[in-house]
């Protein structure tokens, strides 16, 4: 009997060891892990450089307080701001906390309280970020949500002018809706959000928690588009498994986020920062990011070829190594069939198989995954025919 609250529906696989793109379970079975901690293990399990940095940090200093200066925080912040147009960083522990910080900062900076978010979005499970999320299933049973969030259709630029106005504190958008079904935004949609935010003074906020830190083949996913958000939220892949989140902004926001305005006891923890420092040193290299793009294009092309005759497949889409296979059969059943092939994947939305390889996965591993997915879909066709 477990003493844990049953807040998670767990798969019947118990990992005990991981290295690179693979995990081994308690039965000794080896799986290719293309869940990667839900886009967290961007360098795979236990990468040597991150492991060494964490061990070195553990031997010297684990935790102090944000009342004291930290060179390792400055190093990570410098790498983050150096990769885009931002100049300031606030560190926290998760994507939900990063989005909470963005909401607080936008409200204080603008003096307004109304936010525009989008249907099928996901921004976290705290009360404010749950209210911001455009999915009713995560709100069930928790009573009335915060009334300052308005959820409108995604990827419909023509309607935005009807909602973004001088009362709007901010617009929060994912450039690729992850939990919502791996749905990339159009350039026109994001440009119109930016244009209306500039006109009205609302903060343009990109939630890059799942799609950031190289996952789409850019340092940050918004860099696929000709846009400049005011605020950017990060987490997941930033620490490669150690809890860390971040909010990025620029000099305009300093007065609104001055001393005492916000804080986090564990935000910017030395061990998490040591991991993030090494992660960014690796991922924010031009050659590395180019390979992510090339691997993503290769993987999607191989999947489309392997599944071209499958009647269950509706679409294969994504950016970089953030991949979705939309299907017309129950998603939970297909996830189980893929797991049975010793490949770990998960779902997104109601009918999308979500595939999140480590960014340093090999072409041989991608080929292995394609064959496992092809076999899983073929077995499903066989079972339908038998019925």
XYZ file of C-alpha atoms in Angstrom:
387
model
C 0.000 0.000 0.000
C 1.327 3.433 -0.934
C 1.157 6.411 1.387
C 1.061 8.791 -1.596
C -2.029 10.720 -2.664
C -3.258 9.116 -5.924
C -2.888 12.327 -7.930
C -1.169 10.570 -10.845
C -2.337 7.780 -13.144
C 0.897 5.825 -13.278
C 2.121 3.468 -15.986
C 2.936 -0.080 -14.915
C 6.677 0.457 -15.452
C 9.024 1.151 -12.550
C 12.352 2.671 -13.682
C 15.380 1.917 -11.519
C 18.243 3.144 -13.719
C 18.730 5.483 -16.648
C 21.568 6.393 -18.982
C 21.361 8.439 -22.141
C 18.137 7.695 -24.008
C 17.357 4.480 -22.127
C 15.950 3.371 -18.788
C 15.914 -0.057 -17.166
C 12.948 -1.140 -15.047
C 12.780 -3.253 -11.903
C 12.265 -6.385 -14.026
C 15.464 -5.783 -15.981
C 13.666 -4.676 -19.164
C 15.273 -1.862 -21.161
C 13.169 0.906 -22.711
C 13.983 3.686 -25.154
C 12.747 6.710 -23.214
C 11.051 9.212 -25.507
C 9.082 10.794 -22.677
C 12.298 12.289 -21.266
C 10.579 13.338 -18.056
C 7.991 15.233 -20.176
C 10.517 17.333 -22.128
C 12.786 17.690 -19.093
C 15.743 15.397 -19.852
C 16.884 17.277 -22.940
C 20.352 15.729 -22.562
C 19.027 12.312 -21.579
C 19.522 10.469 -18.319
C 22.608 11.264 -16.224
C 24.694 13.197 -18.796
C 28.326 13.135 -17.680
C 28.959 16.893 -17.762
C 25.825 17.754 -15.786
C 26.500 14.948 -13.310
C 30.050 16.204 -12.731
C 28.880 19.801 -12.227
C 26.233 18.733 -9.720
C 28.683 16.539 -7.781
C 31.215 19.369 -7.620
C 28.526 21.740 -6.349
C 27.249 19.234 -3.763
C 30.766 19.060 -2.345
C 31.013 22.809 -1.845
C 27.663 24.533 -1.169
C 24.090 23.242 -1.427
C 21.953 26.172 -0.411
C 22.227 29.643 1.036
C 19.514 32.206 0.475
C 18.718 34.748 -2.181
C 19.755 37.359 0.364
C 23.327 36.563 -0.735
C 24.891 37.031 -4.204
C 25.454 33.934 -6.357
C 27.983 33.667 -9.160
C 26.337 30.540 -10.566
C 22.967 32.338 -10.799
C 24.688 35.165 -12.651
C 26.301 32.668 -15.035
C 23.013 30.978 -15.899
C 21.225 34.329 -16.242
C 23.954 35.575 -18.568
C 23.555 32.567 -20.847
C 19.780 32.928 -20.948
C 19.800 36.644 -21.704
C 22.655 36.230 -24.170
C 20.509 33.905 -26.273
C 17.790 36.508 -26.956
C 16.784 40.128 -26.365
C 16.126 39.851 -22.624
C 18.315 41.431 -19.946
C 16.838 40.257 -16.616
C 16.007 36.874 -15.036
C 14.072 35.708 -11.984
C 14.721 32.108 -10.879
C 12.115 29.823 -9.315
C 11.477 26.071 -9.150
C 8.953 25.155 -11.851
C 7.015 26.262 -14.890
C 3.932 27.016 -12.827
C 5.997 29.298 -10.581
C 7.519 31.004 -13.605
C 4.037 31.664 -14.991
C 2.842 32.887 -11.571
C 5.746 35.336 -11.563
C 4.838 36.528 -15.066
C 1.213 37.056 -14.049
C 2.204 39.013 -10.949
C 4.717 41.128 -12.821
C 2.335 41.933 -15.685
C -0.391 42.979 -13.236
C 1.937 45.205 -11.253
C 3.629 46.701 -14.302
C 0.390 47.554 -16.123
C -1.898 48.184 -13.145
C -4.452 45.932 -14.856
C -5.841 42.466 -14.051
C -7.370 41.018 -17.233
C -5.459 38.272 -19.079
C -6.083 36.621 -22.424
C -5.112 32.952 -22.726
C -6.193 30.265 -25.173
C -8.424 27.238 -25.323
C -6.535 23.942 -24.813
C -3.555 25.792 -23.318
C -1.697 24.577 -20.240
C 0.128 26.906 -17.864
C 0.299 25.037 -14.546
C -1.682 23.769 -11.561
C -1.395 26.548 -8.992
C -4.630 28.470 -8.613
C -3.662 31.344 -10.894
C -2.027 29.151 -13.543
C -4.909 26.671 -13.374
C -7.247 29.614 -13.975
C -5.049 30.672 -16.895
C -5.151 27.184 -18.426
C -7.737 26.636 -21.148
C -8.630 23.046 -20.197
C -11.650 22.336 -18.004
C -10.465 18.856 -16.993
C -7.767 20.176 -14.646
C -10.212 22.568 -12.937
C -12.944 20.066 -12.098
C -13.940 20.072 -8.436
C -11.879 23.104 -7.411
C -14.728 25.573 -7.472
C -14.834 29.000 -9.077
C -11.674 30.017 -10.901
C -10.117 33.479 -10.889
C -12.301 35.617 -13.116
C -9.496 37.657 -14.645
C -8.615 35.069 -17.315
C -10.443 34.921 -20.624
C -9.847 31.862 -22.836
C -10.299 32.342 -26.565
C -9.672 30.106 -29.632
C -6.020 29.428 -30.552
C -4.546 30.283 -33.952
C -7.364 32.648 -34.937
C -5.691 36.039 -35.466
C -8.849 37.628 -36.864
C -10.635 37.564 -33.481
C -7.825 38.922 -31.291
C -8.749 42.585 -31.710
C -12.098 41.837 -30.088
C -10.434 40.783 -26.836
C -7.034 42.495 -26.404
C -7.685 46.058 -25.247
C -6.563 48.805 -22.862
C -7.863 46.757 -19.897
C -5.619 43.800 -20.711
C -2.628 43.177 -18.429
C -1.159 40.441 -20.576
C -1.601 37.764 -23.218
C -0.100 34.366 -22.382
C 0.534 32.018 -25.296
C 2.468 28.839 -26.121
C 4.104 28.894 -29.548
C 3.439 25.160 -29.626
C 0.566 23.930 -27.486
C 2.121 20.897 -25.812
C -0.506 19.449 -23.490
C -3.145 20.668 -25.929
C -2.012 18.332 -28.728
C 1.331 19.535 -30.219
C -0.234 22.396 -32.168
C 2.218 24.986 -33.557
C 1.114 28.602 -33.740
C 0.990 30.410 -37.058
C 3.219 33.418 -37.719
C 0.179 35.598 -38.404
C -1.394 34.662 -35.069
C 1.684 35.481 -32.976
C 2.427 38.668 -34.926
C -1.113 39.912 -34.339
C -0.806 39.216 -30.590
C 2.430 41.197 -30.529
C 0.936 44.054 -32.559
C -2.121 44.379 -30.308
C -0.026 44.171 -27.144
C 2.134 47.014 -28.441
C -0.957 49.093 -29.255
C -2.682 48.538 -25.898
C 0.294 48.307 -23.512
C -0.503 44.721 -22.542
C 2.428 42.402 -21.777
C 3.164 39.826 -24.490
C 4.036 36.658 -22.538
C 5.326 33.467 -24.154
C 5.072 30.285 -22.073
C 8.106 28.319 -23.255
C 8.092 25.811 -20.402
C 7.769 22.742 -22.623
C 8.955 24.056 -25.995
C 12.005 25.988 -24.770
C 15.676 25.197 -24.101
C 16.384 23.843 -27.578
C 13.447 21.447 -27.917
C 12.221 22.996 -31.186
C 15.688 23.551 -32.636
C 16.050 27.107 -31.334
C 17.237 28.271 -27.929
C 13.679 29.526 -27.359
C 10.705 28.464 -29.465
C 9.554 32.035 -30.251
C 12.759 32.467 -32.274
C 11.124 30.550 -35.132
C 8.981 33.651 -35.585
C 9.668 37.338 -36.171
C 8.437 38.377 -32.719
C 9.823 39.756 -29.457
C 7.789 38.827 -26.377
C 7.974 41.069 -23.329
C 8.199 38.167 -20.882
C 9.282 34.544 -21.320
C 8.741 31.636 -18.922
C 10.979 28.565 -18.786
C 11.427 25.372 -16.747
C 11.485 21.646 -17.695
C 14.616 21.242 -19.860
C 16.501 24.031 -18.096
C 17.783 21.783 -15.288
C 17.729 18.383 -17.023
C 15.793 16.920 -14.104
C 16.707 19.245 -11.274
C 13.835 21.593 -10.352
C 14.360 25.039 -11.829
C 12.191 27.622 -13.570
C 12.862 31.116 -14.854
C 11.111 34.305 -15.903
C 12.911 36.495 -18.443
C 12.202 40.179 -19.070
C 14.029 43.441 -19.684
C 14.922 46.734 -18.019
C 11.388 48.110 -18.244
C 10.251 45.752 -15.513
C 12.909 46.491 -12.881
C 10.863 48.977 -10.863
C 7.862 46.613 -10.775
C 10.034 43.683 -9.657
C 12.309 45.432 -7.197
C 13.462 44.359 -3.753
C 10.746 42.584 -1.759
C 8.253 42.412 -4.630
C 8.623 38.686 -5.244
C 10.742 35.795 -4.027
C 11.389 32.062 -3.818
C 13.208 30.252 -1.016
C 14.638 27.566 -3.291
C 14.637 29.543 -6.551
C 18.131 29.635 -8.017
C 19.327 26.882 -5.673
C 23.051 26.242 -6.140
C 22.664 22.602 -7.218
C 19.918 23.359 -9.732
C 21.953 26.271 -11.081
C 25.044 24.071 -11.473
C 22.972 21.701 -13.602
C 21.375 24.507 -15.635
C 24.769 26.073 -16.279
C 26.027 22.882 -17.941
C 22.772 22.283 -19.798
C 22.949 25.708 -21.426
C 26.662 25.383 -22.224
C 25.743 22.293 -24.253
C 22.371 23.120 -25.807
C 22.901 26.779 -26.697
C 25.584 25.904 -29.240
C 24.743 26.603 -32.879
C 25.813 23.139 -34.050
C 23.764 21.419 -31.347
C 20.598 23.365 -32.175
C 21.059 22.752 -35.902
C 21.255 19.010 -35.209
C 18.006 19.153 -33.227
C 16.297 20.704 -36.258
C 17.791 18.114 -38.605
C 16.884 15.204 -36.331
C 13.330 16.490 -35.993
C 12.907 16.749 -39.760
C 14.422 13.288 -40.221
C 12.222 11.731 -37.527
C 8.986 13.225 -38.837
C 9.843 12.147 -42.394
C 10.593 8.586 -41.238
C 7.373 8.453 -39.217
C 5.293 9.706 -42.140
C 6.813 7.072 -44.417
C 6.388 4.269 -41.882
C 2.772 5.174 -41.081
C 1.594 6.368 -44.507
C -0.745 3.400 -44.940
C -2.137 3.473 -41.407
C -5.836 4.284 -41.272
C -5.466 5.253 -37.592
C -3.125 8.190 -38.269
C -4.675 11.602 -38.931
C -1.577 13.827 -38.816
C 2.101 13.912 -37.820
C 3.329 17.347 -36.731
C 5.643 19.314 -34.472
C 8.792 21.410 -34.344
C 12.259 20.064 -33.693
C 11.951 17.113 -31.330
C 8.511 18.046 -30.028
C 6.450 15.552 -32.031
C 2.761 14.629 -32.114
C 0.958 11.826 -33.958
C -2.770 12.556 -34.098
C -4.844 9.382 -34.256
C -8.525 8.452 -34.553
C -8.523 5.601 -32.022
C -8.347 5.649 -28.175
C -5.038 7.239 -27.214
C -4.551 5.293 -23.970
C -4.689 1.990 -25.844
C -2.071 3.114 -28.358
C 0.259 4.392 -25.624
C 0.116 0.919 -24.052
C 0.842 -0.744 -27.384
C 3.906 1.457 -27.911
C 5.098 0.788 -24.361
C 4.777 -2.924 -25.093
C 7.408 -2.374 -27.816
C 9.760 -1.048 -25.105
C 9.412 2.580 -26.202
C 8.153 5.177 -23.731
C 5.814 7.846 -25.101
C 2.789 9.665 -23.662
C -0.385 11.418 -24.739
C -1.295 15.045 -25.430
C -4.802 16.396 -25.723
C -7.422 13.714 -26.299
C -6.006 11.905 -29.329
C -2.330 12.718 -29.854
C 0.659 10.469 -29.236
C 3.345 12.784 -27.827
C 6.994 11.917 -28.510
C 9.771 13.825 -26.721
C 13.219 12.355 -27.423
C 16.289 13.669 -25.622
C 17.775 16.325 -27.872
C 21.057 14.386 -28.113
C 19.374 11.144 -29.173
C 21.098 9.403 -32.074
C 19.806 8.697 -35.558
C 20.049 4.985 -34.738
C 17.759 5.531 -31.756
C 15.319 7.508 -33.896
C 15.243 4.618 -36.388
C 14.643 2.212 -33.506
C 11.734 4.345 -32.306
C 10.189 4.492 -35.797
C 10.264 0.701 -36.053
C 8.709 0.272 -32.606
C 5.934 2.761 -33.454
C 5.323 1.100 -36.836
C 5.036 -2.278 -35.127
C 2.641 -0.911 -32.509
C 0.329 0.553 -35.157
C 0.537 -2.647 -37.207
C -0.440 -4.691 -34.154
C -3.424 -2.421 -33.610
C -4.522 -2.940 -37.227
C -4.153 -6.680 -36.786
C -6.271 -6.673 -33.634
C -8.997 -4.622 -35.358
C -8.998 -7.022 -38.330
C -9.264 -10.005 -35.989
C -12.344 -8.497 -34.376
